Coordinates of C-alpha atoms in Angstrom, one line a residue:
M1 CA 71.2 110.4 60.8
K2 CA 70.6 112.7 63.6
A3 CA 71.3 110.7 66.3
L4 CA 74.5 109.4 64.5
T5 CA 75.8 113.3 64.2
F6 CA 75.1 114.0 67.7
A7 CA 77.2 111.3 69.1
Q8 CA 80.3 112.6 67.4
R9 CA 79.3 115.3 69.2
N10 CA 79.6 113.6 72.5
R11 CA 82.8 111.5 71.0
K12 CA 84.8 114.6 71.4
E13 CA 83.2 115.6 74.8
I14 CA 84.0 112.2 76.1
L15 CA 87.8 112.5 75.2
R16 CA 88.2 115.9 76.4
D17 CA 88.5 114.0 79.7
P18 CA 91.1 111.3 79.1
M19 CA 92.5 110.9 82.6
T20 CA 88.8 109.9 83.6
L21 CA 88.4 107.5 80.6
L22 CA 92.4 106.4 81.5
F23 CA 91.0 105.6 85.1
G24 CA 88.3 103.6 84.2
M25 CA 90.1 101.2 82.1
V26 CA 93.3 101.4 84.5
L27 CA 91.6 100.4 87.8
P28 CA 89.9 97.7 86.6
V29 CA 93.1 95.9 85.6
L30 CA 94.9 96.6 88.6
M31 CA 92.2 95.1 90.8
L32 CA 92.1 92.0 88.7
W33 CA 96.2 91.8 89.5
L34 CA 95.6 92.3 93.0
F35 CA 92.7 89.7 93.5
S36 CA 94.7 87.3 91.2
M37 CA 98.0 87.4 93.4
M38 CA 95.9 87.1 96.2
S39 CA 94.5 83.6 95.0
E40 CA 97.6 82.1 95.3
N41 CA 97.3 82.2 99.1
M42 CA 93.6 81.2 99.6
P43 CA 92.8 77.2 99.9
F44 CA 89.6 77.8 97.9
D45 CA 89.3 79.3 93.9
L46 CA 87.1 82.2 94.9
F47 CA 89.7 84.4 93.0
T48 CA 90.7 82.3 90.0
L49 CA 91.1 84.1 87.0
E50 CA 88.7 81.9 85.5
K51 CA 85.8 83.5 87.7
L52 CA 87.6 86.9 88.4
A53 CA 88.0 88.0 85.0
P54 CA 84.5 88.0 83.7
A55 CA 83.4 89.7 87.0
I56 CA 85.9 92.3 86.8
I57 CA 85.0 93.4 83.2
V58 CA 81.1 93.2 83.4
F59 CA 82.1 95.3 87.3
S60 CA 84.3 98.1 84.7
F61 CA 81.2 99.0 82.8
S62 CA 80.2 100.7 86.7
F63 CA 82.7 103.6 84.8
I64 CA 80.5 103.7 82.0
T65 CA 77.2 104.6 84.0
L66 CA 79.2 107.8 85.5
F67 CA 80.7 108.4 81.8
T68 CA 77.0 108.4 80.4
G69 CA 75.6 110.4 83.5
M70 CA 78.0 113.0 83.9
L71 CA 77.9 114.0 80.1
I72 CA 74.2 114.2 80.5
G73 CA 74.4 116.0 83.8
R74 CA 77.2 118.6 82.4
D75 CA 74.9 119.3 79.6
K76 CA 71.7 120.1 81.5
S77 CA 74.0 122.5 83.2
S78 CA 75.8 124.2 81.0
S79 CA 72.0 124.8 79.2
F80 CA 73.5 123.2 76.0
L81 CA 70.3 120.6 76.1
M82 CA 68.0 123.7 76.3
R83 CA 69.9 125.2 73.6
I84 CA 69.5 121.9 71.0
F85 CA 65.8 121.1 72.1
A86 CA 65.2 123.2 69.4
S87 CA 66.4 120.9 66.6
P88 CA 63.4 118.5 64.9
M89 CA 65.3 115.4 66.9
A90 CA 63.5 113.0 69.3
A91 CA 64.4 112.1 73.0
T92 CA 65.3 108.6 71.4
D93 CA 68.0 110.4 69.0
Y94 CA 69.4 112.1 72.0
L95 CA 69.4 109.0 74.1
I96 CA 70.9 107.2 71.6
G97 CA 73.5 109.8 70.5
Y98 CA 74.8 109.8 74.3
A99 CA 75.2 105.7 74.0
L100 CA 76.8 105.2 71.0
P101 CA 80.4 106.5 71.8
L102 CA 80.3 104.4 75.3
L103 CA 80.6 101.3 73.0
P104 CA 84.1 101.9 71.9
V105 CA 85.0 102.3 75.5
A106 CA 83.4 99.3 76.7
F107 CA 85.0 96.9 73.8
I108 CA 88.6 98.7 75.0
Q109 CA 87.5 97.7 78.9
M110 CA 87.0 94.3 78.0
S111 CA 90.0 94.0 75.5
A112 CA 92.2 95.8 78.3
C113 CA 90.8 93.3 81.0
Y114 CA 90.4 90.0 79.1
G115 CA 94.5 90.8 77.7
A116 CA 95.1 91.3 81.3
A117 CA 93.9 87.9 82.2
L118 CA 95.5 86.0 79.6
L119 CA 98.9 87.9 80.8
L120 CA 98.1 86.7 84.1
G121 CA 97.9 83.6 83.2
M122 CA 94.0 82.7 82.1
P123 CA 93.9 80.0 79.7
F124 CA 92.9 81.5 76.3
T125 CA 89.6 79.6 74.4
Y126 CA 87.9 80.0 71.4
D127 CA 84.6 80.8 74.5
A128 CA 85.4 84.0 74.2
I129 CA 84.6 85.2 71.7
P130 CA 80.8 84.4 72.2
A131 CA 81.3 85.8 75.5
F132 CA 82.4 88.9 74.4
G133 CA 79.1 89.6 72.4
L134 CA 77.2 89.1 75.1
L135 CA 79.3 91.2 76.8
V136 CA 78.6 94.1 74.5
I137 CA 74.8 93.9 75.2
I138 CA 75.4 93.2 79.3
S139 CA 77.6 96.9 78.3
F140 CA 74.0 98.1 77.2
L141 CA 72.5 97.6 80.6
Y142 CA 75.0 100.1 82.0
I143 CA 74.4 102.7 79.7
A144 CA 71.2 102.7 80.4
F145 CA 71.4 103.2 83.9
G146 CA 74.2 106.4 82.9
L147 CA 71.2 107.6 80.9
F148 CA 68.3 107.6 83.7
F149 CA 70.6 109.0 86.2
G150 CA 71.8 111.8 84.2
T151 CA 68.1 112.4 83.1
F152 CA 67.0 112.5 86.6
F153 CA 69.8 113.8 88.4
T154 CA 72.3 116.7 87.8
D155 CA 76.2 116.2 87.5
R156 CA 77.2 116.5 90.9
Q157 CA 74.4 114.3 92.1
V158 CA 75.4 111.5 89.1
G159 CA 78.8 111.6 91.0
A160 CA 77.4 111.0 94.6
I161 CA 75.6 108.3 93.1
F162 CA 77.8 106.4 91.2
A163 CA 79.6 105.9 94.6
I164 CA 76.7 103.6 95.7
F165 CA 75.9 102.5 92.4
V166 CA 79.4 100.9 92.1
N167 CA 78.6 99.3 95.4
V168 CA 75.4 98.0 94.8
T169 CA 76.6 97.0 91.6
T170 CA 79.5 94.6 93.0
W171 CA 78.4 93.7 96.3
F172 CA 75.0 92.1 94.7
S173 CA 76.6 91.0 91.7
G174 CA 78.9 88.1 93.5
T175 CA 82.4 89.5 92.3
W176 CA 84.4 89.3 95.2
F177 CA 82.7 86.5 96.9
G178 CA 80.0 83.5 95.7
L179 CA 76.4 84.7 96.8
E180 CA 75.6 81.1 98.3
M181 CA 78.2 82.1 100.8
I182 CA 75.8 84.4 102.4
G183 CA 72.6 82.9 100.8
G184 CA 69.4 83.7 102.4
T185 CA 67.5 86.9 102.0
F186 CA 71.0 88.5 100.8
E187 CA 71.4 86.2 97.9
T188 CA 67.4 86.7 97.1
V189 CA 67.6 90.5 96.4
A190 CA 70.8 89.7 94.3
Y191 CA 69.5 87.4 92.2
L192 CA 66.8 90.3 91.9
L193 CA 69.0 92.7 90.5
P194 CA 70.5 92.3 86.7
F195 CA 74.0 92.7 88.2
A196 CA 74.4 88.9 89.4
H197 CA 73.0 87.7 86.2
A198 CA 75.0 89.7 84.3
V199 CA 78.1 88.2 86.0
D200 CA 76.7 84.4 85.9
A201 CA 75.9 84.9 82.1
V202 CA 79.1 86.1 81.4
R203 CA 81.6 83.2 83.8
A204 CA 79.4 80.7 81.7
A205 CA 80.1 81.9 78.6
F206 CA 83.5 82.0 79.0
A207 CA 83.5 78.3 80.6
G208 CA 81.4 76.9 77.6
N209 CA 78.6 76.4 79.3
Y210 CA 75.9 78.0 77.0
S211 CA 72.8 76.1 78.3
E212 CA 73.2 78.2 81.6
V213 CA 73.2 82.1 79.7
F214 CA 69.7 82.3 78.3
I215 CA 67.7 82.6 81.5
T216 CA 70.3 84.8 82.8
M217 CA 70.3 87.3 80.1
L218 CA 66.7 87.2 79.8
W219 CA 66.9 89.5 83.2
V220 CA 70.0 91.7 82.2
I221 CA 68.4 93.0 79.0
A222 CA 64.6 93.2 80.3
Y223 CA 66.3 95.3 82.7
T224 CA 67.8 97.0 80.0
V225 CA 64.7 97.4 78.2
V226 CA 62.7 99.1 81.5
I227 CA 65.8 101.4 82.3
F228 CA 66.2 102.9 79.1
G229 CA 62.5 103.1 78.4
V230 CA 62.1 105.3 81.8
A231 CA 65.1 107.5 80.4
V232 CA 63.3 107.8 77.3
W233 CA 60.1 108.9 79.1
G234 CA 62.4 111.0 81.8
F235 CA 63.8 112.8 79.2
R236 CA 61.0 113.8 77.0
K237 CA 59.3 115.0 79.8
R238 CA 62.1 117.2 80.2
M239 CA 61.9 118.4 76.9
R240 CA 58.3 119.3 76.8
G241 CA 58.9 121.3 80.1

């Protein structure tokens, strides 16, 4: 209940910056449209909507990382957190309160990107329903990264780190190209991170290949739990300090 009350406050804070929210939703849709147009002039299926749309949806979640990290960073810089540390909330309550308002944002991003893909010619299948369920789980990974960055860095630092983070998530996820095209150490490193697993899982779910989802999602869930746990530890340490 305490976390829900805190989440309502954070929802209002997020809505105070509608242009940033709009940018995080419009840019992925524009990129989806641009690369789908490019696919018409390519001799291979790198940017087909069936492969591109799921990856772009996962890419859009990187903006949730930015929203979460910036919100916590601003609260730290304004001493807001110091004032409310006197409340009987635990570190987990605070972080859940920051995370919950981002779930509707993630759902809007999913819907916007998938709706755009349908308009561009991607066929509708009922496999999209379980795929959306996977995307909700994957969104927690990106929220966890935002909680981590916001806990350990200031809002200005989060902005700079995001520029690096968004490049890492796209290059090492196979969003723009198949990782097997490069192979070697690059592909090995990519699959030690969660982003390629997230993209592979969603692509498999949209294609109805559910047997390929389980192992890849284990990587995503494991990373989410670990990163959220580190964020809770760091937040708790800050409260005690």
